[in-house]
Amino acid sequence: MVADPLGRRERKRLATHHALRTAALRLGAERGIRDVTVEEIATAADVSVRTFYDHFPSKEDAIIGFDAWRVGQLRDALASRPIDEAPLEALRVVMGQLFHESSDEWPLRMRAIKADPALMGRMFVSFIAYERALVEVIEQRTGLDSDTDPYPALVTAVATAAFRASMTTARASGGVLDPAATFDAAIARLSSALRPPADEDGNAAC
Amino acid sequence: MVADPLGRRERKRLATHHALRTAALRLGAERGIRDVTVEEIATAADVSVRTFYDHFPSKEDAIIGFDAWRVGQLRDALASRPIDEAPLEALRVVMGQLFHESSDEWPLRMRAIKADPALMGRMFVSFIAYERALVEVIEQRTGLDSDTDPYPALVTAVATAAFRASMTTARASGGVLDPAATFDAAIARLSSALRPPADEDGNAAC
DNA sequence: GAACTAATTGCACATCGTGCAGTCACTTTG
DNA sequence: CAAAGTGACTGCACGATGTGCAATTAGTTC
């Protein structure tokens, strides 16, 4: 018997979490999240409505579902990229991972967004939290202060834009284009314009 | 007496609309929109709660407040830019206008967003609708189809990113940086990477 | 086994957002 | 001008959302 690093309690909690997310994802993809009540999701996962709200702040979050702890995870991943890597390239690697994590959920997520495009906006809301964390890392990497230099906020926002546009395009193409590949291509295209500005040593910006 | 093109009824409606928006903006900037109820806003504007919902779908929309008709306005503005203008440059001109329209409301809007950062997310929920309209125009201008080419969605998303980053940076700088100027600079920086791809005549993309 | 902790639950409550029908002021038509 | 029509505002009812609180139950720690 292999020892599980997680206790039974934690495992059950994760199971509930997963059941709720899966139910929300399935129902949202089928009928559009606006036509699904929290009660339906909770019932499908065989828990109470109150428990749902212990796991997610809203039904939209259960579908978009970027947990708070993943913000820290993403920040650490960005911080551990080689220091000489261009900021946009580092962002490409880190954000690109999002396409591969729990990749079985993405098709359902895409269909749910198609059924209710307002979800794309909600997803954007989640990204704001990500960006705040990522901007801090970019500031450290480049030595630039967001209060005086637009670069950190700009490069992060542009990376998010590429992520978002890739999702939209891949969805519009009906499966012909791959989101991850489209994302990489978009970043490649933008990289020349977004090299970090010259530092105090006088290195060229372009 | 100068003839008013609007009838008395329409004038009263606009007055109510403005009173509601002003009240929402003021209360949201003072206490954060989460701590303000729709009832308070309606009372401040001296109308019923039900009337509020006849003007805005939610209290957040009353603050962010990009009306639906402005989507069409923006689309038309983009469509009437010179056809030989680069797409990103055309977007710069059109979106830059947003900073100048009803400019007296922007300081309050900024304070409301500071009091409740989730509003920034809501703002970009509105932008999704804008982007959908703008992407269509970009498709016509470039002759590219979003279903097969990522360019239209990408260039539009990047323009939005620049807009967003400019707002964030200008706010962080505490008034030192001007949002509109920062936006122009950001677009200028990105323009080289986002020239439209080569068309059927074989014009160079770079 | 006893004390502790955390997940789940029901309940109550304020708030949200919408459908519906009625009133009243303004507008249009004859 | 008078009648018919239209649209803004209103109150009411109702389902749904999201949160605080206290109780229960199951898992964990000592």
Short mmCIF file of N, CA and C in Angstrom, two decimals, chain A residues 53-183:
data_model
loop_
_atom_site.label_atom_id
_atom_site.label_comp_id
_atom_site.label_asym_id
_atom_site.label_seq_id
_atom_site.Cartn_x
_atom_site.Cartn_y
_atom_site.Cartn_z
N TYR A 53 -20.95 27.04 -1.74
CA TYR A 53 -20.37 28.35 -1.50
C TYR A 53 -19.15 28.29 -0.58
N ASP A 54 -18.91 27.14 0.04
CA ASP A 54 -17.67 26.97 0.79
C ASP A 54 -16.50 26.66 -0.15
N HIS A 55 -16.84 26.26 -1.38
CA HIS A 55 -15.79 25.90 -2.33
C HIS A 55 -15.60 26.95 -3.41
N PHE A 56 -16.68 27.57 -3.82
CA PHE A 56 -16.59 28.59 -4.87
C PHE A 56 -17.44 29.80 -4.50
N PRO A 57 -16.98 30.98 -4.80
CA PRO A 57 -17.75 32.18 -4.48
C PRO A 57 -18.96 32.37 -5.39
N SER A 58 -18.97 31.74 -6.54
CA SER A 58 -20.11 31.85 -7.46
C SER A 58 -20.04 30.71 -8.46
N LYS A 59 -21.13 30.45 -9.15
CA LYS A 59 -21.15 29.36 -10.10
C LYS A 59 -20.22 29.63 -11.28
N GLU A 60 -20.05 30.91 -11.61
CA GLU A 60 -19.12 31.23 -12.69
C GLU A 60 -17.70 30.82 -12.33
N ASP A 61 -17.34 31.06 -11.07
CA ASP A 61 -15.99 30.71 -10.64
C ASP A 61 -15.74 29.20 -10.69
N ALA A 62 -16.83 28.43 -10.49
CA ALA A 62 -16.67 26.98 -10.55
C ALA A 62 -16.30 26.54 -11.96
N ILE A 63 -16.73 27.31 -12.94
CA ILE A 63 -16.42 26.95 -14.33
C ILE A 63 -15.08 27.52 -14.76
N ILE A 64 -14.90 28.81 -14.52
CA ILE A 64 -13.63 29.45 -14.89
C ILE A 64 -12.53 28.89 -14.01
N GLY A 65 -12.80 28.90 -12.72
CA GLY A 65 -12.07 28.14 -11.75
C GLY A 65 -10.57 28.28 -11.72
N PHE A 66 -10.05 29.49 -11.59
CA PHE A 66 -8.65 29.61 -11.27
C PHE A 66 -8.54 29.87 -9.78
N ASP A 67 -8.22 28.85 -9.04
CA ASP A 67 -8.17 28.96 -7.58
C ASP A 67 -7.15 30.01 -7.15
N ALA A 68 -7.36 30.51 -5.96
CA ALA A 68 -6.47 31.55 -5.43
C ALA A 68 -5.05 31.03 -5.26
N TRP A 69 -4.94 29.77 -4.84
CA TRP A 69 -3.58 29.25 -4.57
C TRP A 69 -2.78 29.16 -5.86
N ARG A 70 -3.48 29.09 -6.99
CA ARG A 70 -2.76 28.98 -8.25
C ARG A 70 -2.08 30.30 -8.61
N VAL A 71 -2.58 31.40 -8.06
CA VAL A 71 -1.91 32.67 -8.27
C VAL A 71 -0.48 32.59 -7.75
N GLY A 72 -0.34 32.08 -6.53
CA GLY A 72 0.99 31.93 -5.95
C GLY A 72 1.85 30.96 -6.75
N GLN A 73 1.20 29.88 -7.18
CA GLN A 73 1.89 28.88 -7.99
C GLN A 73 2.48 29.51 -9.26
N LEU A 74 1.65 30.33 -9.90
CA LEU A 74 2.07 30.97 -11.14
C LEU A 74 3.19 31.98 -10.88
N ARG A 75 3.05 32.72 -9.77
CA ARG A 75 4.08 33.70 -9.44
C ARG A 75 5.43 33.00 -9.21
N ASP A 76 5.40 31.89 -8.47
CA ASP A 76 6.64 31.16 -8.21
C ASP A 76 7.25 30.63 -9.49
N ALA A 77 6.38 30.13 -10.37
CA ALA A 77 6.88 29.61 -11.64
C ALA A 77 7.59 30.70 -12.44
N LEU A 78 6.99 31.88 -12.44
CA LEU A 78 7.61 32.99 -13.18
C LEU A 78 8.91 33.42 -12.53
N ALA A 79 8.91 33.44 -11.20
CA ALA A 79 10.11 33.88 -10.48
C ALA A 79 11.28 32.93 -10.69
N SER A 80 10.98 31.67 -10.99
CA SER A 80 12.06 30.70 -11.10
C SER A 80 12.56 30.54 -12.54
N ARG A 81 12.04 31.33 -13.45
CA ARG A 81 12.57 31.30 -14.81
C ARG A 81 13.94 31.96 -14.83
N PRO A 82 14.82 31.53 -15.76
CA PRO A 82 16.17 32.12 -15.81
C PRO A 82 16.09 33.64 -15.89
N ILE A 83 16.96 34.29 -15.15
CA ILE A 83 16.89 35.75 -15.01
C ILE A 83 17.19 36.47 -16.31
N ASP A 84 17.94 35.79 -17.21
CA ASP A 84 18.31 36.47 -18.46
C ASP A 84 17.27 36.25 -19.56
N GLU A 85 16.22 35.52 -19.21
CA GLU A 85 15.16 35.29 -20.20
C GLU A 85 14.34 36.57 -20.37
N ALA A 86 13.94 36.84 -21.61
CA ALA A 86 13.12 38.03 -21.84
C ALA A 86 11.79 37.88 -21.09
N PRO A 87 11.29 38.97 -20.51
CA PRO A 87 10.06 38.90 -19.71
C PRO A 87 8.89 38.26 -20.46
N LEU A 88 8.71 38.64 -21.71
CA LEU A 88 7.56 38.10 -22.46
C LEU A 88 7.73 36.60 -22.71
N GLU A 89 8.98 36.18 -22.93
CA GLU A 89 9.23 34.76 -23.14
C GLU A 89 8.96 33.98 -21.86
N ALA A 90 9.35 34.53 -20.73
CA ALA A 90 9.07 33.88 -19.45
C ALA A 90 7.57 33.77 -19.23
N LEU A 91 6.85 34.81 -19.58
CA LEU A 91 5.40 34.79 -19.43
C LEU A 91 4.78 33.74 -20.36
N ARG A 92 5.35 33.60 -21.55
CA ARG A 92 4.84 32.62 -22.49
C ARG A 92 4.91 31.21 -21.90
N VAL A 93 6.07 30.90 -21.34
CA VAL A 93 6.25 29.56 -20.79
C VAL A 93 5.28 29.32 -19.64
N VAL A 94 5.20 30.29 -18.74
CA VAL A 94 4.40 30.11 -17.53
C VAL A 94 2.90 30.07 -17.86
N MET A 95 2.44 31.02 -18.66
CA MET A 95 1.01 31.07 -18.96
C MET A 95 0.60 29.93 -19.89
N GLY A 96 1.53 29.52 -20.73
CA GLY A 96 1.23 28.41 -21.63
C GLY A 96 0.89 27.14 -20.87
N GLN A 97 1.46 27.01 -19.67
CA GLN A 97 1.16 25.84 -18.84
C GLN A 97 -0.34 25.72 -18.55
N LEU A 98 -1.00 26.87 -18.47
CA LEU A 98 -2.43 26.85 -18.12
C LEU A 98 -3.24 26.03 -19.13
N PHE A 99 -2.77 26.00 -20.38
CA PHE A 99 -3.49 25.23 -21.39
C PHE A 99 -3.36 23.74 -21.15
N HIS A 100 -2.25 23.34 -20.54
CA HIS A 100 -2.01 21.91 -20.40
C HIS A 100 -2.51 21.35 -19.08
N GLU A 101 -2.59 22.21 -18.04
CA GLU A 101 -3.11 21.73 -16.76
C GLU A 101 -4.57 21.35 -16.90
N SER A 102 -4.92 20.23 -16.33
CA SER A 102 -6.31 19.74 -16.36
C SER A 102 -6.91 19.97 -17.74
N SER A 103 -6.19 19.46 -18.74
CA SER A 103 -6.55 19.77 -20.12
C SER A 103 -7.87 19.15 -20.52
N ASP A 104 -8.33 18.15 -19.76
CA ASP A 104 -9.62 17.54 -20.10
C ASP A 104 -10.78 18.50 -19.81
N GLU A 105 -10.52 19.51 -18.98
CA GLU A 105 -11.59 20.45 -18.66
C GLU A 105 -11.75 21.54 -19.71
N TRP A 106 -10.73 21.76 -20.49
CA TRP A 106 -10.78 22.87 -21.44
C TRP A 106 -11.89 22.77 -22.47
N PRO A 107 -12.09 21.60 -23.08
CA PRO A 107 -13.19 21.53 -24.07
C PRO A 107 -14.53 21.92 -23.46
N LEU A 108 -14.82 21.43 -22.26
CA LEU A 108 -16.08 21.80 -21.61
C LEU A 108 -16.12 23.29 -21.31
N ARG A 109 -14.99 23.81 -20.85
CA ARG A 109 -14.92 25.23 -20.56
C ARG A 109 -15.21 26.06 -21.80
N MET A 110 -14.62 25.63 -22.90
CA MET A 110 -14.83 26.34 -24.17
C MET A 110 -16.30 26.34 -24.55
N ARG A 111 -16.94 25.17 -24.38
CA ARG A 111 -18.35 25.09 -24.76
C ARG A 111 -19.21 25.95 -23.84
N ALA A 112 -18.84 25.99 -22.56
CA ALA A 112 -19.60 26.82 -21.62
C ALA A 112 -19.47 28.30 -21.98
N ILE A 113 -18.28 28.70 -22.40
CA ILE A 113 -18.08 30.09 -22.80
C ILE A 113 -18.87 30.40 -24.07
N LYS A 114 -18.90 29.43 -24.97
CA LYS A 114 -19.68 29.62 -26.20
C LYS A 114 -21.15 29.80 -25.87
N ALA A 115 -21.64 29.03 -24.88
CA ALA A 115 -23.04 29.11 -24.49
C ALA A 115 -23.36 30.41 -23.77
N ASP A 116 -22.36 30.99 -23.13
CA ASP A 116 -22.57 32.26 -22.43
C ASP A 116 -21.29 33.07 -22.46
N PRO A 117 -21.14 33.90 -23.50
CA PRO A 117 -19.89 34.64 -23.71
C PRO A 117 -19.50 35.55 -22.56
N ALA A 118 -20.46 35.87 -21.67
CA ALA A 118 -20.10 36.71 -20.53
C ALA A 118 -19.05 36.02 -19.66
N LEU A 119 -18.97 34.72 -19.78
CA LEU A 119 -17.97 33.97 -19.01
C LEU A 119 -16.55 34.38 -19.39
N MET A 120 -16.36 34.73 -20.67
CA MET A 120 -15.04 35.18 -21.08
C MET A 120 -14.64 36.41 -20.28
N GLY A 121 -15.61 37.26 -20.03
CA GLY A 121 -15.36 38.42 -19.20
C GLY A 121 -15.00 38.03 -17.79
N ARG A 122 -15.74 37.07 -17.25
CA ARG A 122 -15.44 36.61 -15.90
C ARG A 122 -14.04 36.04 -15.80
N MET A 123 -13.65 35.36 -16.86
CA MET A 123 -12.32 34.79 -16.89
C MET A 123 -11.27 35.90 -16.82
N PHE A 124 -11.61 36.96 -17.50
CA PHE A 124 -10.76 38.13 -17.51
C PHE A 124 -10.61 38.69 -16.10
N VAL A 125 -11.71 38.67 -15.37
CA VAL A 125 -11.68 39.15 -13.99
C VAL A 125 -10.66 38.35 -13.18
N SER A 126 -10.66 37.03 -13.36
CA SER A 126 -9.67 36.20 -12.66
C SER A 126 -8.26 36.62 -13.04
N PHE A 127 -8.10 36.94 -14.30
CA PHE A 127 -6.77 37.28 -14.78
C PHE A 127 -6.22 38.53 -14.13
N ILE A 128 -7.11 39.42 -13.69
CA ILE A 128 -6.64 40.64 -13.03
C ILE A 128 -5.79 40.27 -11.81
N ALA A 129 -6.25 39.29 -11.05
CA ALA A 129 -5.49 38.86 -9.86
C ALA A 129 -4.15 38.27 -10.28
N TYR A 130 -4.19 37.46 -11.32
CA TYR A 130 -2.94 36.89 -11.82
C TYR A 130 -1.96 37.99 -12.21
N GLU A 131 -2.49 38.95 -12.95
CA GLU A 131 -1.61 39.99 -13.45
C GLU A 131 -0.95 40.77 -12.34
N ARG A 132 -1.74 41.07 -11.30
CA ARG A 132 -1.15 41.82 -10.18
C ARG A 132 0.07 41.09 -9.63
N ALA A 133 -0.06 39.77 -9.47
CA ALA A 133 1.06 38.98 -8.94
C ALA A 133 2.22 38.96 -9.94
N LEU A 134 1.88 38.76 -11.22
CA LEU A 134 2.93 38.63 -12.22
C LEU A 134 3.68 39.94 -12.43
N VAL A 135 2.95 41.05 -12.36
CA VAL A 135 3.58 42.35 -12.54
C VAL A 135 4.68 42.56 -11.49
N GLU A 136 4.40 42.12 -10.26
CA GLU A 136 5.40 42.26 -9.20
C GLU A 136 6.69 41.52 -9.56
N VAL A 137 6.53 40.31 -10.09
CA VAL A 137 7.72 39.54 -10.45
C VAL A 137 8.47 40.22 -11.59
N ILE A 138 7.72 40.70 -12.57
CA ILE A 138 8.36 41.40 -13.68
C ILE A 138 9.12 42.63 -13.19
N GLU A 139 8.55 43.30 -12.22
CA GLU A 139 9.24 44.46 -11.64
C GLU A 139 10.59 44.05 -11.05
N GLN A 140 10.59 42.93 -10.31
CA GLN A 140 11.84 42.46 -9.71
C GLN A 140 12.84 42.06 -10.79
N ARG A 141 12.33 41.34 -11.80
CA ARG A 141 13.23 40.86 -12.85
C ARG A 141 13.87 42.00 -13.62
N THR A 142 13.11 43.05 -13.86
CA THR A 142 13.61 44.14 -14.70
C THR A 142 14.14 45.30 -13.89
N GLY A 143 13.80 45.34 -12.61
CA GLY A 143 14.22 46.47 -11.79
C GLY A 143 13.43 47.74 -12.08
N LEU A 144 12.30 47.57 -12.76
CA LEU A 144 11.47 48.74 -13.08
C LEU A 144 10.34 48.87 -12.06
N ASP A 145 9.93 50.10 -11.82
CA ASP A 145 8.85 50.36 -10.88
C ASP A 145 7.58 50.71 -11.66
N SER A 146 6.51 49.96 -11.39
CA SER A 146 5.26 50.18 -12.11
C SER A 146 4.70 51.59 -11.91
N ASP A 147 5.09 52.21 -10.81
CA ASP A 147 4.56 53.54 -10.55
C ASP A 147 5.12 54.59 -11.50
N THR A 148 6.26 54.27 -12.09
CA THR A 148 6.87 55.29 -12.96
C THR A 148 7.10 54.78 -14.38
N ASP A 149 7.07 53.46 -14.55
CA ASP A 149 7.33 52.90 -15.88
C ASP A 149 6.20 51.97 -16.30
N PRO A 150 5.63 52.21 -17.48
CA PRO A 150 4.48 51.41 -17.93
C PRO A 150 4.87 49.99 -18.32
N TYR A 151 6.15 49.71 -18.47
CA TYR A 151 6.56 48.44 -19.06
C TYR A 151 6.01 47.20 -18.37
N PRO A 152 6.18 47.05 -17.06
CA PRO A 152 5.73 45.79 -16.43
C PRO A 152 4.24 45.52 -16.64
N ALA A 153 3.42 46.53 -16.44
CA ALA A 153 1.98 46.34 -16.63
C ALA A 153 1.67 46.05 -18.09
N LEU A 154 2.38 46.73 -18.99
CA LEU A 154 2.10 46.56 -20.42
C LEU A 154 2.45 45.16 -20.90
N VAL A 155 3.63 44.69 -20.57
CA VAL A 155 4.06 43.38 -21.07
C VAL A 155 3.16 42.27 -20.51
N THR A 156 2.72 42.44 -19.27
CA THR A 156 1.84 41.43 -18.68
C THR A 156 0.46 41.47 -19.33
N ALA A 157 -0.06 42.67 -19.52
CA ALA A 157 -1.38 42.80 -20.15
C ALA A 157 -1.36 42.26 -21.58
N VAL A 158 -0.25 42.47 -22.27
CA VAL A 158 -0.13 41.98 -23.64
C VAL A 158 -0.09 40.45 -23.66
N ALA A 159 0.59 39.87 -22.69
CA ALA A 159 0.63 38.41 -22.61
C ALA A 159 -0.78 37.87 -22.37
N THR A 160 -1.53 38.52 -21.51
CA THR A 160 -2.91 38.12 -21.27
C THR A 160 -3.74 38.27 -22.54
N ALA A 161 -3.50 39.35 -23.26
CA ALA A 161 -4.22 39.57 -24.51
C ALA A 161 -3.97 38.43 -25.50
N ALA A 162 -2.71 38.01 -25.58
CA ALA A 162 -2.37 36.91 -26.48
C ALA A 162 -3.07 35.63 -26.05
N PHE A 163 -3.09 35.40 -24.75
CA PHE A 163 -3.76 34.22 -24.22
C PHE A 163 -5.24 34.22 -24.59
N ARG A 164 -5.83 35.36 -24.37
CA ARG A 164 -7.26 35.51 -24.62
C ARG A 164 -7.59 35.38 -26.11
N ALA A 165 -6.81 36.07 -26.93
CA ALA A 165 -7.05 36.01 -28.37
C ALA A 165 -6.86 34.60 -28.90
N SER A 166 -5.90 33.88 -28.33
CA SER A 166 -5.67 32.51 -28.77
C SER A 166 -6.87 31.63 -28.48
N MET A 167 -7.45 31.82 -27.31
CA MET A 167 -8.64 31.05 -26.96
C MET A 167 -9.78 31.36 -27.92
N THR A 168 -9.98 32.65 -28.15
CA THR A 168 -11.07 33.07 -29.04
C THR A 168 -10.88 32.50 -30.44
N THR A 169 -9.68 32.64 -30.96
CA THR A 169 -9.42 32.17 -32.32
C THR A 169 -9.54 30.66 -32.43
N ALA A 170 -8.97 29.97 -31.46
CA ALA A 170 -9.03 28.51 -31.50
C ALA A 170 -10.48 28.04 -31.45
N ARG A 171 -11.29 28.73 -30.65
CA ARG A 171 -12.69 28.36 -30.56
C ARG A 171 -13.42 28.65 -31.88
N ALA A 172 -13.07 29.81 -32.48
CA ALA A 172 -13.73 30.19 -33.74
C ALA A 172 -13.35 29.24 -34.87
N SER A 173 -12.15 28.72 -34.80
CA SER A 173 -11.69 27.85 -35.89
C SER A 173 -12.33 26.47 -35.81
N GLY A 174 -13.05 26.21 -34.75
CA GLY A 174 -13.72 24.92 -34.63
C GLY A 174 -12.78 23.76 -34.44
N GLY A 175 -11.67 23.99 -33.76
CA GLY A 175 -10.77 22.90 -33.46
C GLY A 175 -9.61 22.77 -34.42
N VAL A 176 -9.62 23.56 -35.49
CA VAL A 176 -8.53 23.49 -36.45
C VAL A 176 -7.24 24.03 -35.84
N LEU A 177 -7.37 25.18 -35.18
CA LEU A 177 -6.20 25.78 -34.56
C LEU A 177 -6.09 25.32 -33.10
N ASP A 178 -4.87 25.11 -32.66
CA ASP A 178 -4.63 24.70 -31.28
C ASP A 178 -4.36 25.94 -30.43
N PRO A 179 -5.07 26.07 -29.32
CA PRO A 179 -4.90 27.27 -28.48
C PRO A 179 -3.45 27.50 -28.06
N ALA A 180 -2.81 26.45 -27.60
CA ALA A 180 -1.44 26.59 -27.10
C ALA A 180 -0.48 27.04 -28.20
N ALA A 181 -0.63 26.43 -29.37
CA ALA A 181 0.26 26.79 -30.48
C ALA A 181 0.00 28.21 -30.96
N THR A 182 -1.27 28.57 -31.01
CA THR A 182 -1.63 29.92 -31.43
C THR A 182 -1.07 30.94 -30.45
N PHE A 183 -1.13 30.59 -29.18
CA PHE A 183 -0.59 31.47 -28.14
C PHE A 183 0.91 31.68 -28.34
#
